[in-house]
Tab-separated table of C-alpha atoms and ligand atoms in Angstrom:
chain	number	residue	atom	x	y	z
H	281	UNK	CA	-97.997	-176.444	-3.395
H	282	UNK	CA	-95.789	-174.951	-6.253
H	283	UNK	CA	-92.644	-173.705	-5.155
H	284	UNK	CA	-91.903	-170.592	-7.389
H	285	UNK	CA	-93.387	-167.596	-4.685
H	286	UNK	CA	-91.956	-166.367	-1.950
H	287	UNK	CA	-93.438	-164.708	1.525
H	288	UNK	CA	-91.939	-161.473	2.518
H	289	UNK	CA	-91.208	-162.729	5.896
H	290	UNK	CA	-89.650	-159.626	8.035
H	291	UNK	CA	-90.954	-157.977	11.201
H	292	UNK	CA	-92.462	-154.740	10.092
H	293	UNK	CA	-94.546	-156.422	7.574
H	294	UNK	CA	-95.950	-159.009	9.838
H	295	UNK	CA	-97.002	-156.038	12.264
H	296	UNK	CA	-97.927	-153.751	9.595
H	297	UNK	CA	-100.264	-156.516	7.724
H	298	UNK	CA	-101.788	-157.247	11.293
H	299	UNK	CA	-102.949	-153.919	11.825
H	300	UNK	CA	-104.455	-153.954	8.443
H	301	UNK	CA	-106.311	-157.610	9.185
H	302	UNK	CA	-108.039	-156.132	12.643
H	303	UNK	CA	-111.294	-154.626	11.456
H	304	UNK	CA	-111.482	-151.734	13.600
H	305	UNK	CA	-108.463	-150.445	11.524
H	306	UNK	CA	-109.789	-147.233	9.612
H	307	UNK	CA	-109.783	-146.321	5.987
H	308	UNK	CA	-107.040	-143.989	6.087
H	309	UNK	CA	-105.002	-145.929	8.586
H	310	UNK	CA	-105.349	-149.391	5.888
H	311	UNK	CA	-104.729	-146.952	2.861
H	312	UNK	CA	-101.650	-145.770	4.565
H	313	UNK	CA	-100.432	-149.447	5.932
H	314	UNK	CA	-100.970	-150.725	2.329
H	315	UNK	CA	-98.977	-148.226	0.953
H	316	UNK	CA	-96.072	-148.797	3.099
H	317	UNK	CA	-95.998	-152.798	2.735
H	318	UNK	CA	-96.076	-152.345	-0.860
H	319	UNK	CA	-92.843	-150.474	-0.408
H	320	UNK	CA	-91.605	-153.768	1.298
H	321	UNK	CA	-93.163	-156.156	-1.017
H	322	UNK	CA	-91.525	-153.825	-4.071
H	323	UNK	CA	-88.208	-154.006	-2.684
H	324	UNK	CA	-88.239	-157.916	-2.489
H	325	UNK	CA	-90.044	-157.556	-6.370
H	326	UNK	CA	-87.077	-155.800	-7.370
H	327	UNK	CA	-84.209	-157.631	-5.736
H	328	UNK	CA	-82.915	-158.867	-9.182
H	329	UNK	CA	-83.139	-155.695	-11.449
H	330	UNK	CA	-80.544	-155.538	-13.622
H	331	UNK	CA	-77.813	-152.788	-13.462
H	332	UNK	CA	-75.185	-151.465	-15.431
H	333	UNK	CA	-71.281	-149.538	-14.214
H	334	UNK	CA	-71.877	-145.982	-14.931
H	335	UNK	CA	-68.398	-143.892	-14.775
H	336	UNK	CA	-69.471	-141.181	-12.411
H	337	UNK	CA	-67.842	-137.926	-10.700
H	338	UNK	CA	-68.698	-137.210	-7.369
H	339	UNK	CA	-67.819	-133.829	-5.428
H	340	UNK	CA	-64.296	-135.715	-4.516
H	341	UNK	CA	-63.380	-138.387	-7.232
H	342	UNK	CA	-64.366	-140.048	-9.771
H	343	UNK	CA	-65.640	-143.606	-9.419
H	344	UNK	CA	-67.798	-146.283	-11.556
H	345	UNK	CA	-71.030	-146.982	-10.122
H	346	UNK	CA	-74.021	-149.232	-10.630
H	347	UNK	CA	-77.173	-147.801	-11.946
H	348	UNK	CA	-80.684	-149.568	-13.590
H	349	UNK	CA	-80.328	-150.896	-16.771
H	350	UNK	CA	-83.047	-151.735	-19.180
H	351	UNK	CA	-86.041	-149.891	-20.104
H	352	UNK	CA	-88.305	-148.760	-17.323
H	353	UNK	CA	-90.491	-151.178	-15.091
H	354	UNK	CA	-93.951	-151.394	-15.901
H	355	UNK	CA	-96.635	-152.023	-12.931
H	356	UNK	CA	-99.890	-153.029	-14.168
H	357	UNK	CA	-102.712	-152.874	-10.868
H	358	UNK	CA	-105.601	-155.081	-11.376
H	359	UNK	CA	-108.709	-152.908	-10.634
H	360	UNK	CA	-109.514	-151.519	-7.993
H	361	UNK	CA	-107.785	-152.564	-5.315
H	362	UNK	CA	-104.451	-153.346	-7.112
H	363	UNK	CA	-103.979	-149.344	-6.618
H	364	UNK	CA	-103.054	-149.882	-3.355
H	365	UNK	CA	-100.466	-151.639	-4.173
H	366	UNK	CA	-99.355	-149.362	-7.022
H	367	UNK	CA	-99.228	-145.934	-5.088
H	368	UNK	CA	-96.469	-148.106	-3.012
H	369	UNK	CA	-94.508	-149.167	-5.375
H	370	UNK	CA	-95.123	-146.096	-7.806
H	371	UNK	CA	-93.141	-144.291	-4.478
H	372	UNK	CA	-90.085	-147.205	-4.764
H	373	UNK	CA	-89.972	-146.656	-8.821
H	374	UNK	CA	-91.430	-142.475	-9.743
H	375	UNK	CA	-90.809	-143.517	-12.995
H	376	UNK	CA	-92.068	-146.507	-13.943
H	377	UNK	CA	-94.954	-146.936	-16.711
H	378	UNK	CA	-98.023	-147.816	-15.663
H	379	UNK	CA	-101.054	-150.166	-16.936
H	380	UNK	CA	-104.584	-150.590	-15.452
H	381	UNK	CA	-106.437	-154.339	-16.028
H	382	UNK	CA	-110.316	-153.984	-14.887
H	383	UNK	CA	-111.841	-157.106	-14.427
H	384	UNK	CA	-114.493	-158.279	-12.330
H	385	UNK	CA	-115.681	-161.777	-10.089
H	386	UNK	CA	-118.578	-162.883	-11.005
H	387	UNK	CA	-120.143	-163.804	-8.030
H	388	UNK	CA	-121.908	-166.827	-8.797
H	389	UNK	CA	-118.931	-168.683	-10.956
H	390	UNK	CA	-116.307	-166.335	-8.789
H	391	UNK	CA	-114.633	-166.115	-13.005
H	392	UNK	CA	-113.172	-163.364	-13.912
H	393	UNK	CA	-114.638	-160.763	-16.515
H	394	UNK	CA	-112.331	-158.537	-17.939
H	395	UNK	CA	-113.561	-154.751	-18.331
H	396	UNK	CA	-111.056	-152.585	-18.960
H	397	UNK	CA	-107.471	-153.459	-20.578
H	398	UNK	CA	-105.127	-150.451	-21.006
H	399	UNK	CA	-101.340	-150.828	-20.911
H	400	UNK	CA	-97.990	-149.356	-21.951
H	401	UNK	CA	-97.754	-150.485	-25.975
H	402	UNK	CA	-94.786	-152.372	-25.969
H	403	UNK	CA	-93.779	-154.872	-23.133
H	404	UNK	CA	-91.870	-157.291	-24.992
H	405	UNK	CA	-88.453	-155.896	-23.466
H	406	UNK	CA	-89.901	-154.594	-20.205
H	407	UNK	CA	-90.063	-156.130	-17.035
H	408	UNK	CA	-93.503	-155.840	-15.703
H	409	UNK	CA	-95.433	-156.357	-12.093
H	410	UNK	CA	-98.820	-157.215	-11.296
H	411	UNK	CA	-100.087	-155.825	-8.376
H	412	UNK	CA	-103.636	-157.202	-6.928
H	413	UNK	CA	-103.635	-157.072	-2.976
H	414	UNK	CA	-105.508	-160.745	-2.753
H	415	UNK	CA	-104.843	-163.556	-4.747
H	416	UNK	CA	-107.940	-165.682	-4.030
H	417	UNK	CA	-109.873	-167.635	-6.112
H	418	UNK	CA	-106.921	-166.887	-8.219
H	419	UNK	CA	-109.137	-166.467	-11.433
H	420	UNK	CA	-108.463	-163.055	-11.842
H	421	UNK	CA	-104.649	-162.927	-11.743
H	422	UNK	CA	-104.987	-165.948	-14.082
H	423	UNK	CA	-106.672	-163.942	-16.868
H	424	UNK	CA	-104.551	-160.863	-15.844
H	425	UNK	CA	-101.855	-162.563	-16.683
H	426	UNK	CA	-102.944	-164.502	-19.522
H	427	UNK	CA	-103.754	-161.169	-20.957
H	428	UNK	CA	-100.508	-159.567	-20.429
H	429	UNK	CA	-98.488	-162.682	-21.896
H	430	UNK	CA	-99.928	-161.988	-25.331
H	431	UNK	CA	-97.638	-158.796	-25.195
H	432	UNK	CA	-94.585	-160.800	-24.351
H	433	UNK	CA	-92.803	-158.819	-21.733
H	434	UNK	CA	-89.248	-159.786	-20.698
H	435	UNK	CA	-90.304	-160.767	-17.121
H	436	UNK	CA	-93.231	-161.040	-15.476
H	437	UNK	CA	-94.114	-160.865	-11.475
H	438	UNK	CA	-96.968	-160.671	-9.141
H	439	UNK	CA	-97.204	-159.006	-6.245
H	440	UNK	CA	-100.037	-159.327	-3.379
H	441	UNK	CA	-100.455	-158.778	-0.264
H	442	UNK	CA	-102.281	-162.112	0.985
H	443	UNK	CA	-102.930	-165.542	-0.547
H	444	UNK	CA	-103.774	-168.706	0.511
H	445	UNK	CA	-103.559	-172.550	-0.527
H	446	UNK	CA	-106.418	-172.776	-3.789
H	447	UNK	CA	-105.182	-169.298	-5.255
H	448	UNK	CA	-101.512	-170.351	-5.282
H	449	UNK	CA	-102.051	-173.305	-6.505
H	450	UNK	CA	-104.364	-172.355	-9.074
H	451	UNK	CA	-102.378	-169.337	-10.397
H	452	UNK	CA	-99.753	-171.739	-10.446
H	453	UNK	CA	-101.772	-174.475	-12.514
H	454	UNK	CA	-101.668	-171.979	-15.233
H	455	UNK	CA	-98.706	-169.713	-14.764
H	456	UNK	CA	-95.895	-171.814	-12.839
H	457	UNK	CA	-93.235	-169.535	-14.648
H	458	UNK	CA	-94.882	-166.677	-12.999
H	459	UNK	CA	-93.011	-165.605	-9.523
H	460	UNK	CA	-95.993	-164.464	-6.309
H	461	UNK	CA	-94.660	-162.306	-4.075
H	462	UNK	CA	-97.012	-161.911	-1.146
H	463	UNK	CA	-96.704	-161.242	2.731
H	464	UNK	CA	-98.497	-164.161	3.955
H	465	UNK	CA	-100.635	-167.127	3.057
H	466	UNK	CA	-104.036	-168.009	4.678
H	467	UNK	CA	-105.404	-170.998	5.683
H	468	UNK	CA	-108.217	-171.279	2.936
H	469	UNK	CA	-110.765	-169.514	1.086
H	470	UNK	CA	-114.956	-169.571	2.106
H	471	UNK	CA	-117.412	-170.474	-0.341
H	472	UNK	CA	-117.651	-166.458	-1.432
H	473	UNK	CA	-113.762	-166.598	-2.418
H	474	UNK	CA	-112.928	-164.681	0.169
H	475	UNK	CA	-109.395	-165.481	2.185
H	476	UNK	CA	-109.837	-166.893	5.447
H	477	UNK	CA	-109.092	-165.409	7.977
H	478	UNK	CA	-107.727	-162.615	5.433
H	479	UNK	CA	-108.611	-158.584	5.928
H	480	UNK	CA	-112.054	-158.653	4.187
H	481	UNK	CA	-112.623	-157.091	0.908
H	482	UNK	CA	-109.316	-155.399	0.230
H	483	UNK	CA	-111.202	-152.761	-2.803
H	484	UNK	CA	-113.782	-151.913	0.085
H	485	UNK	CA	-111.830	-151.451	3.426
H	486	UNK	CA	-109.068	-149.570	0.929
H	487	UNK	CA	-111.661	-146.864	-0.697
H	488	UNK	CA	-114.399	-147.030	2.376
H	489	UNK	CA	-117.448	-148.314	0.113
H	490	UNK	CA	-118.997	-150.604	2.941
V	287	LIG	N1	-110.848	-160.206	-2.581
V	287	LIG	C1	-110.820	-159.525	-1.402
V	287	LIG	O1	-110.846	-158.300	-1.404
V	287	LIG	N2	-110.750	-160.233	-0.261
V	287	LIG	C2	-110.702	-161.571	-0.233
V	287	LIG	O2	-110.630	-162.163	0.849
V	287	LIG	C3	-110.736	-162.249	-1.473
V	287	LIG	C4	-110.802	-161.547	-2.627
């Protein structure tokens, strides 16, 4: 397996994710849980944001102290269940620009069809992050992110929540510059792309359409 991802490997993820995994867990409870890993998952994204000394004065003194540098993050969610992801990490980053990719599995070729495509104009000096809570089949973060390349950002991540084997190593096939950030990887996917033994459909249990 490619080597360039990393698994968010601390306590309160572990317990959070396996809350989210048992199927008994509610709408609003996996909604919330999402939101909160994401906020775990963003703070490893973010570990090596660049900053710059900013000569400051506080009530008692002045000082020089290190603030973001660089134009504002850019999180692009993969419809519809990369919002999940987003909400979390729009609370880490209020201000960060934001960029929607719709696309959709096709269920007998599990490839991805793009729908929708709308993101901030220029990324060639942005860092951006993908967000998609399951990285699968791994087709549709591989045309996300074929997609977003053509705009040239300065750095490129992606974030999920759960992988397994075939998705890594098929993102990575494609897109080995490309850092995954994710809280755990599965033992395999079933012949309907789904992760094994995963959470389910992430878009469904998040929004309650099943
Ligand atoms: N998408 C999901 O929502 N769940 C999976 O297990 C795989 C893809």
């Amino acid at each position: 397996m490619a080597s360039n991802y990393t698994v968010v490997d601390h306590p309160l993820v572990k317990h959070k994710l396996t809350l989210m995994r048992k199927a008994d867990t509610s709408t609003a409870s996996f909604r919330a849980l999402l939101g909160e890993i994401s906020l775990l998952l963003g703070y490893e994204a973010t570990r090596d944001m660049k900053l710059r000394d900013e000569e400051i004065q506080t009530p008692l003194a002045k000082m020089t102290s290190p603030i973001l540098d660089g134009k504002k993050v850019v999180l692009i969610s993969i419809m519809r269940a990369g919002q999940g992801i987003l909400d979390g990490m729009l609370t880490l980053m209020p201000s960060a620009r934001v960029g929607h990719i719709g696309l959709y599995r096709d269920p007998k070729t599990l490839t991805a069809i793009e729908y929708y495509y709308k993101v901030p104009g220029k990324l060639d000096d942005r860092d951006v992050i993908v967000c998609d809570p399951m990285l699968a089949t791994g087709n549709s973060a591989v045309a996300a992110i074929d997609r977003i390349k053509q705009g040239r950002p300065g750095s490129l991540k992606f974030v999920c929540l759960l992988t397994c084997p075939e998705g890594l190593e098929n993102f990575h096939a494609h897109h080995p510059d490309i850092p995954v950030i994710t809280a755990a990887i599965d033992e395999r996917l079933n012949e309907h792309g789904y992760i094994l033994p995963g959470l389910g459909d992430a878009g469904d249990r998040l929004f309650g359409t099943k």
